[in-house]
PDB file of C-alpha atoms in Angstrom:
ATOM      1  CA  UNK R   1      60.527  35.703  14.589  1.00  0.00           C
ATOM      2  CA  UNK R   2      59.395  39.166  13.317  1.00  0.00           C
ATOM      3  CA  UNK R   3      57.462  41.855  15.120  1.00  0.00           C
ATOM      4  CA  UNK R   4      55.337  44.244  12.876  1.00  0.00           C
ATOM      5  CA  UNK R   5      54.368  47.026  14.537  1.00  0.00           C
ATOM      6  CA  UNK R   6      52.605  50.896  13.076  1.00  0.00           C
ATOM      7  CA  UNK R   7      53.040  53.616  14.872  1.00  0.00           C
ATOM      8  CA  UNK R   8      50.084  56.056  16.236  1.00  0.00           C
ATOM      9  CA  UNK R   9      50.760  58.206  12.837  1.00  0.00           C
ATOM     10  CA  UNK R  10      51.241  55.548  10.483  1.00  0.00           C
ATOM     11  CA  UNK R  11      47.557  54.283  11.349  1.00  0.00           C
ATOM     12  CA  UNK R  12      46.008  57.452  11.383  1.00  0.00           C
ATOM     13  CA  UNK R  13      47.241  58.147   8.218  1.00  0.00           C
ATOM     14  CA  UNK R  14      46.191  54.767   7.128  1.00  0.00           C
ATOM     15  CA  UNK R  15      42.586  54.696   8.469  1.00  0.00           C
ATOM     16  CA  UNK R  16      41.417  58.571   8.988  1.00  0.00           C
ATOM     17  CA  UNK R  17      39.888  59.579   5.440  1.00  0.00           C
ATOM     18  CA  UNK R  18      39.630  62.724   4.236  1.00  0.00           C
ATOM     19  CA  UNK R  19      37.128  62.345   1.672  1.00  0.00           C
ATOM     20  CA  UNK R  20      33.943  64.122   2.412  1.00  0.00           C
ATOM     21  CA  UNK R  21      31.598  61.744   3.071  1.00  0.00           C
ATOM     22  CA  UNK R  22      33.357  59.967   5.662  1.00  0.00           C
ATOM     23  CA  UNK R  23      34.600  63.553   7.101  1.00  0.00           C
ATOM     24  CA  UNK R  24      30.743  64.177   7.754  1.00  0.00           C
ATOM     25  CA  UNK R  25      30.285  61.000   9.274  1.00  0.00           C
ATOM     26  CA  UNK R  26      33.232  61.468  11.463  1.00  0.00           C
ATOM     27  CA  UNK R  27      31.504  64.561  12.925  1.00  0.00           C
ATOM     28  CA  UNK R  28      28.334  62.638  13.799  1.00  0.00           C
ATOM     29  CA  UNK R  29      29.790  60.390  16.018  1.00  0.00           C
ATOM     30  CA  UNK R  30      29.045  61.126  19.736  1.00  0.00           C
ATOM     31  CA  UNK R  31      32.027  61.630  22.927  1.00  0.00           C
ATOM     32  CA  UNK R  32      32.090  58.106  23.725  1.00  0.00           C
ATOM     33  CA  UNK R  33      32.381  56.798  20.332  1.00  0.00           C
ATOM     34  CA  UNK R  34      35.384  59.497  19.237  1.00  0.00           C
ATOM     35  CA  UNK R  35      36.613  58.690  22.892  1.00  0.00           C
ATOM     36  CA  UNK R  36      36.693  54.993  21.282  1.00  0.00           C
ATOM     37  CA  UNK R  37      38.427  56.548  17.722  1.00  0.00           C
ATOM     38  CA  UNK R  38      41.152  58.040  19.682  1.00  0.00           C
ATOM     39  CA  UNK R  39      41.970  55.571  21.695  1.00  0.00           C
ATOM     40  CA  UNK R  40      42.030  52.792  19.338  1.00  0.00           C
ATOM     41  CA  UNK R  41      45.370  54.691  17.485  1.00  0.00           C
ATOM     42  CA  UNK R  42      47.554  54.395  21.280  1.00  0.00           C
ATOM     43  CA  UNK R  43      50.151  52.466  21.610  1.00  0.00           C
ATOM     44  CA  UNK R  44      48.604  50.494  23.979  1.00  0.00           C
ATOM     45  CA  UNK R  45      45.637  49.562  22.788  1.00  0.00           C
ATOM     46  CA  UNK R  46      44.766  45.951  22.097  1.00  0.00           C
ATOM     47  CA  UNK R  47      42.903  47.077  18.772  1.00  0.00           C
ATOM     48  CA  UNK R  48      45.978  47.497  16.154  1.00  0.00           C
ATOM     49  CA  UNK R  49      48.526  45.458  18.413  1.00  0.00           C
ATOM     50  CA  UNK R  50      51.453  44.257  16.810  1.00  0.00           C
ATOM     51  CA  UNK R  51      51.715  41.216  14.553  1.00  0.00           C
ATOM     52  CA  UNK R  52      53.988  38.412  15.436  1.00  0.00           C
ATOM     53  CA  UNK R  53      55.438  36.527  12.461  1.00  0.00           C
ATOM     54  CA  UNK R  54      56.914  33.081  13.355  1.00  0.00           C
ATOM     55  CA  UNK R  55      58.083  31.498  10.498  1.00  0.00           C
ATOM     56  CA  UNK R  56      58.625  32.546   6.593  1.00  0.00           C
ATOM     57  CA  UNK R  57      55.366  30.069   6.137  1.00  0.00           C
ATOM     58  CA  UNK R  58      52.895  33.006   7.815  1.00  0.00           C
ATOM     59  CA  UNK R  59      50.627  34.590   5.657  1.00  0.00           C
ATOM     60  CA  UNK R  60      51.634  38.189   5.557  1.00  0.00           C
ATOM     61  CA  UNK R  61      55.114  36.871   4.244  1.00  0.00           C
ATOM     62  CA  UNK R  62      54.359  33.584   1.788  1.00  0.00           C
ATOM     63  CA  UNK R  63      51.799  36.119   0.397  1.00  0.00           C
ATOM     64  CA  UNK R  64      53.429  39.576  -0.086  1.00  0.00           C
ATOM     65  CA  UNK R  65      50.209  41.510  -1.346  1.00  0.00           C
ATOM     66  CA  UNK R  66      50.397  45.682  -1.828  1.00  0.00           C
ATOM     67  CA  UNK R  67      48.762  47.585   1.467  1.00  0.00           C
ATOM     68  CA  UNK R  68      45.405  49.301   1.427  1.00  0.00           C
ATOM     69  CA  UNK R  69      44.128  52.200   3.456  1.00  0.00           C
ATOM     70  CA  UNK R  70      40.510  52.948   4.739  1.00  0.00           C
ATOM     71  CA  UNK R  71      40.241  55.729   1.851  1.00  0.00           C
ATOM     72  CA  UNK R  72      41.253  53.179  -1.257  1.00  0.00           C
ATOM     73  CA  UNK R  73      38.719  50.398   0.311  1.00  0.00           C
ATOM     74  CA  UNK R  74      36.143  53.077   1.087  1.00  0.00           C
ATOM     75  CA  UNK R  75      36.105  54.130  -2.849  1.00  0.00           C
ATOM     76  CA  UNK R  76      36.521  50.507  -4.002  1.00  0.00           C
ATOM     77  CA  UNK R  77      33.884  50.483  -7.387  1.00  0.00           C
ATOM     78  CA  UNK R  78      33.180  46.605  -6.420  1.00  0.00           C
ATOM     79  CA  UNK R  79      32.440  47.389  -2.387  1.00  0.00           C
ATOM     80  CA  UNK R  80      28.832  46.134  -1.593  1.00  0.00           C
ATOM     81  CA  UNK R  81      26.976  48.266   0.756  1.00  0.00           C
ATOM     82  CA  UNK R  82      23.655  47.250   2.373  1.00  0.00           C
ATOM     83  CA  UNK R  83      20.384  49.021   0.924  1.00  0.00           C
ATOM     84  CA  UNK R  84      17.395  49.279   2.248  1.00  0.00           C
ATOM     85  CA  UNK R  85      16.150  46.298   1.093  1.00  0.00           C
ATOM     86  CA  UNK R  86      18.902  44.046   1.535  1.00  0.00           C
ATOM     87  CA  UNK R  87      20.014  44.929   4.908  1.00  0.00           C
ATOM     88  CA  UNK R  88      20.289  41.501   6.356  1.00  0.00           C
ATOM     89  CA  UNK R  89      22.611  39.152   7.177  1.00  0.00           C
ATOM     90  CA  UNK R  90      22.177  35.101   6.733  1.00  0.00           C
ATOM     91  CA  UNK R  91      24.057  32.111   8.722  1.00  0.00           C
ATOM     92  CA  UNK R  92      24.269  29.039   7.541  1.00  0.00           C
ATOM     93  CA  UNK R  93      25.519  26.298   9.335  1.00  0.00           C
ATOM     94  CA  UNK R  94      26.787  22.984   7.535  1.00  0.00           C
ATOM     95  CA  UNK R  95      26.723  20.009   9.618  1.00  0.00           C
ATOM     96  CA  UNK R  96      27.607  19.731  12.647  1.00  0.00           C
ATOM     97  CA  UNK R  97      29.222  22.875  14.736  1.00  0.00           C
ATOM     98  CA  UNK R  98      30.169  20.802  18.262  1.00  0.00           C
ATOM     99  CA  UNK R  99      29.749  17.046  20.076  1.00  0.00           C
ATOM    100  CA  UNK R 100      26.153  17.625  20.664  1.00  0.00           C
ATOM    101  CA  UNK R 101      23.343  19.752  19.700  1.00  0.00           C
ATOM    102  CA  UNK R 102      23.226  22.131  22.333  1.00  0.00           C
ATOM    103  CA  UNK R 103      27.038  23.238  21.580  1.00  0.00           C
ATOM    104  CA  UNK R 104      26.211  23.658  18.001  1.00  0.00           C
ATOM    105  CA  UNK R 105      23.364  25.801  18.842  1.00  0.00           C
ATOM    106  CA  UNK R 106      25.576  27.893  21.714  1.00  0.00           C
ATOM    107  CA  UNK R 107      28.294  28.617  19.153  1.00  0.00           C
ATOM    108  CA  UNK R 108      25.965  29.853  16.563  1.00  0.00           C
ATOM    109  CA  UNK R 109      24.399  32.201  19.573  1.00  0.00           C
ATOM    110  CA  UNK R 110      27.566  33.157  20.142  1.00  0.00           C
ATOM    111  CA  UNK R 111      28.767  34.240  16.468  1.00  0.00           C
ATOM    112  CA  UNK R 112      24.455  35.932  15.762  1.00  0.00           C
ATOM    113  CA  UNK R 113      25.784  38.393  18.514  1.00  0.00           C
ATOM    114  CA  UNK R 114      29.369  39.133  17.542  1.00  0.00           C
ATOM    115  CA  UNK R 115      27.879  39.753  13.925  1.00  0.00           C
ATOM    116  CA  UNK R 116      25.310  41.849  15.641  1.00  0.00           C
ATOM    117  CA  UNK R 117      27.418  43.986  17.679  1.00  0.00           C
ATOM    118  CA  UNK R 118      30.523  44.450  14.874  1.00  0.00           C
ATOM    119  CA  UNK R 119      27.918  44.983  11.850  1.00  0.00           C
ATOM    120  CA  UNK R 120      25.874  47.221  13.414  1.00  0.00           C
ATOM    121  CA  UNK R 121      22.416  48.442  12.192  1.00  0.00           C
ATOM    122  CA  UNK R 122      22.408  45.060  10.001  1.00  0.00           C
ATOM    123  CA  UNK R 123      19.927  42.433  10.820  1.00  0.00           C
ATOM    124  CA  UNK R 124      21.435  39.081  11.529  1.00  0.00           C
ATOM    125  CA  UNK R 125      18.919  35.943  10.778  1.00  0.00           C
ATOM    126  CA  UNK R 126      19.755  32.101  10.811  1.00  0.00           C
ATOM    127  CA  UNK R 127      18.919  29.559   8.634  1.00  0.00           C
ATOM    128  CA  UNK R 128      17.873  26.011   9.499  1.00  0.00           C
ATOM    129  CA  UNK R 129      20.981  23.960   9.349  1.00  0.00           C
ATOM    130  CA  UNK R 130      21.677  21.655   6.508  1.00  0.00           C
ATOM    131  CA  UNK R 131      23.893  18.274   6.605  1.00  0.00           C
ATOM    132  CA  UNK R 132      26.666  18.271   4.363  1.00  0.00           C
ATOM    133  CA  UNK R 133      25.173  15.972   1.805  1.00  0.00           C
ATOM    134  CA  UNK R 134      22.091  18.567   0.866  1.00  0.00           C
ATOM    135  CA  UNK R 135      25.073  20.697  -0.511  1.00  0.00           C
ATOM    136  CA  UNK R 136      25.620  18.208  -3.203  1.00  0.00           C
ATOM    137  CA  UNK R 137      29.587  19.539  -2.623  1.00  0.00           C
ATOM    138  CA  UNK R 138      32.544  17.543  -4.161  1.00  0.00           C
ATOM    139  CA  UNK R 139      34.749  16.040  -0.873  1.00  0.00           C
ATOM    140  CA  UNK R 140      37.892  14.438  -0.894  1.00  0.00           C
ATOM    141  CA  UNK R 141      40.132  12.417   1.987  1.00  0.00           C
ATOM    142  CA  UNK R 142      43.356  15.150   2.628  1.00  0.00           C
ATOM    143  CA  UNK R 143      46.389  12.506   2.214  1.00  0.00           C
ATOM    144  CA  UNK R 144      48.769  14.664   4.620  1.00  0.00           C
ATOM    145  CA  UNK R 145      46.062  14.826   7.812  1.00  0.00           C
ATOM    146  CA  UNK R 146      43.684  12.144   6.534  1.00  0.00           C
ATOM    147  CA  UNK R 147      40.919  14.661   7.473  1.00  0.00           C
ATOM    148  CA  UNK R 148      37.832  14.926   5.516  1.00  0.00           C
ATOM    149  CA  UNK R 149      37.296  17.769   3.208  1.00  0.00           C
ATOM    150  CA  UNK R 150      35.010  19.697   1.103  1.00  0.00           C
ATOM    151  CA  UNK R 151      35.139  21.489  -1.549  1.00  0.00           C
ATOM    152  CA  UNK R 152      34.960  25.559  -0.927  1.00  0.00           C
ATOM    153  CA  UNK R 153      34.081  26.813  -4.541  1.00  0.00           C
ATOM    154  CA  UNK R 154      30.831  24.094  -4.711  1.00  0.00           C
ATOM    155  CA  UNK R 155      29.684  25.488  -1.407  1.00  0.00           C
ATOM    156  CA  UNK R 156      30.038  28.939  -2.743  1.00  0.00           C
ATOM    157  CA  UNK R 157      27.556  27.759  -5.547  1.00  0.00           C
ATOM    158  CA  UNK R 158      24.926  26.360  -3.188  1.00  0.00           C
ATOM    159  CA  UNK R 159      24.955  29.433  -1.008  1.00  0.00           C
ATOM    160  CA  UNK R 160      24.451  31.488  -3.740  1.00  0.00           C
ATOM    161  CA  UNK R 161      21.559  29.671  -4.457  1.00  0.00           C
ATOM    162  CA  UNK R 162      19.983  29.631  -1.150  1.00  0.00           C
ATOM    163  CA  UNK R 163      20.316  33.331  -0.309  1.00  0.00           C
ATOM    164  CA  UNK R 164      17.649  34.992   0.526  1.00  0.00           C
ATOM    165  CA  UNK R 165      15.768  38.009  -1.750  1.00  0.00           C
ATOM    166  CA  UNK R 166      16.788  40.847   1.258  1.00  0.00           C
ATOM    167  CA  UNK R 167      20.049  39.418   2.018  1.00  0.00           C
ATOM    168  CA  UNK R 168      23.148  41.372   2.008  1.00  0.00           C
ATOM    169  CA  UNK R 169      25.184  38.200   2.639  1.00  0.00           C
ATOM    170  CA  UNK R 170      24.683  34.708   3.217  1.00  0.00           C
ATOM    171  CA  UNK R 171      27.943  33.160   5.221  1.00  0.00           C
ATOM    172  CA  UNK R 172      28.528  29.400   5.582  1.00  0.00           C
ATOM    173  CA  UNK R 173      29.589  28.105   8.548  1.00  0.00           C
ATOM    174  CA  UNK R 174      31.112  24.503   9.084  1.00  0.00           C
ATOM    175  CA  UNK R 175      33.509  22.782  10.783  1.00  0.00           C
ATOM    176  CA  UNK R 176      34.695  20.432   8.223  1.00  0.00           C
ATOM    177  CA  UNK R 177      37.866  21.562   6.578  1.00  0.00           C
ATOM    178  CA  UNK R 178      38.213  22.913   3.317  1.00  0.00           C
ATOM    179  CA  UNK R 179      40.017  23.475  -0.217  1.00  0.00           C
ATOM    180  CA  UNK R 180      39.411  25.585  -2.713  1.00  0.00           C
ATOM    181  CA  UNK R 181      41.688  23.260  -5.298  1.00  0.00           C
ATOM    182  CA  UNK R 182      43.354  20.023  -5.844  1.00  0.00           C
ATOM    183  CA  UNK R 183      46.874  21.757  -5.854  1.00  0.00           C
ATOM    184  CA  UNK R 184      45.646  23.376  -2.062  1.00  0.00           C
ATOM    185  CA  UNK R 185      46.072  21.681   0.810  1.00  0.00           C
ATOM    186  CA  UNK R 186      44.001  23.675   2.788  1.00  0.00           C
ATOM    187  CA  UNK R 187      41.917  26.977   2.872  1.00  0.00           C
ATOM    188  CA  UNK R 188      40.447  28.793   6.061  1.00  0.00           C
ATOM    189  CA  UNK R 189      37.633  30.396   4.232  1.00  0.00           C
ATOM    190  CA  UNK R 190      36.516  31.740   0.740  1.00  0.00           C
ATOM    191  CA  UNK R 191      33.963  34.386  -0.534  1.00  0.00           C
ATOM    192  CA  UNK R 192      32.571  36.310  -3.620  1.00  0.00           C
ATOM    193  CA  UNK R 193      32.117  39.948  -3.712  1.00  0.00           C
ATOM    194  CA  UNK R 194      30.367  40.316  -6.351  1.00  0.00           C
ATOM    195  CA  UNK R 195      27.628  37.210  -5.263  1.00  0.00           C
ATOM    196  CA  UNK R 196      27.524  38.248  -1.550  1.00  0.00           C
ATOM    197  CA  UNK R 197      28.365  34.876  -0.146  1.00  0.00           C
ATOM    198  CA  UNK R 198      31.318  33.683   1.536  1.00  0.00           C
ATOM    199  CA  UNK R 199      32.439  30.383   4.241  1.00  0.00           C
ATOM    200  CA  UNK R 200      34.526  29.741   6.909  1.00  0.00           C
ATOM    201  CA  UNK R 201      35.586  26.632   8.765  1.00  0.00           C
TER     202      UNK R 201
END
């Protein structure tokens, strides 16, 4: 088991931009929100805690990828930022989300108000949910869990289709497992940039 943990510097360095723009926006924020900036870089907060690896199958280590800092994702040319006219967020649920109907519809609260509160100043809306089958997705049997799966890249395709005119995003939401490929056993979640949609299971 390995233990990966940054020190106070290491994130500041990593997360404190000096470009201009974000300087300026820096100075706007008010006590209790710099109050929140400073102590989100301690040692003891919860908010950059230190990542437990358990096995050479985790993520961070199967998939060695290079690091990136607040300033390099900040002056990304292919970041999306909301405009004025597409300053909305869509949910989509596929099939069912929980045993019965008010579950589904508690998680969903649930999620509308952690997208709310972490994407602030966006609008979050929901869309009526859709069964499975009005995705018109490709499905397959998994042969190692026998589970039921979809497929992630056709749901992509139907998102983009259904996404509204002043959306920012649409996400998918679905508890159904799914894979991106034949060759994958598995994938948590999958999303396009550039088409502003994206799914998670």
């Amino acid at each position: 088991m390995q233990i990966i943990r940054h020190s106070e510097q290491t994130l500041k360095t990593a997360l404190i931009s000096k470009n201009p723009v974000l300087v300026s926006q820096y100075e706007k924020l008010d006590a209790g929100e710099q109050r929140l900036m400073n102590e989100a870089f301690q040692p003891a907060s919860d908010l950059f805690g230190p990542i437990t690896l358990h096995s050479p199958s985790d993520w961070i280590t199967s998939h060695p990828e290079a690091p990136q800092d607040f300033e390099q994702f900040f002056s990304d040319p292919y970041r999306k930022t909301p405009s004025p006219d597409k300053r909305s967020i869509y949910i989509q649920s596929i099939g069912s989300l929980g045993n019965t109907r008010i579950i589904s519809e508690e998680y969903i609260k649930w999620l509308t108000g952690y997208c709310k509160a972490y994407f602030y100043g966006l609008r979050v809306k929901l869309l009526e949910p859709v069964p499975v089958s009005a995705t018109r997705c490709s499905f397959r049997v998994n042969e190692n869990t026998q589970n039921l799966q979809i497929h992630a890249g056709d749901i992509l395709k139907f998102l983009k289709k259904k996404k509204p005119e002043d959306a920012f995003c649409i996400v998918g939401i679905t508890m159904i497992d799914l894979y991106p490929r034949d060759s994958w056993n598995f994938v948590f979640g999958q999303a396009s940039l550039t088409d502003g949609t994206g799914e998670v299971d």
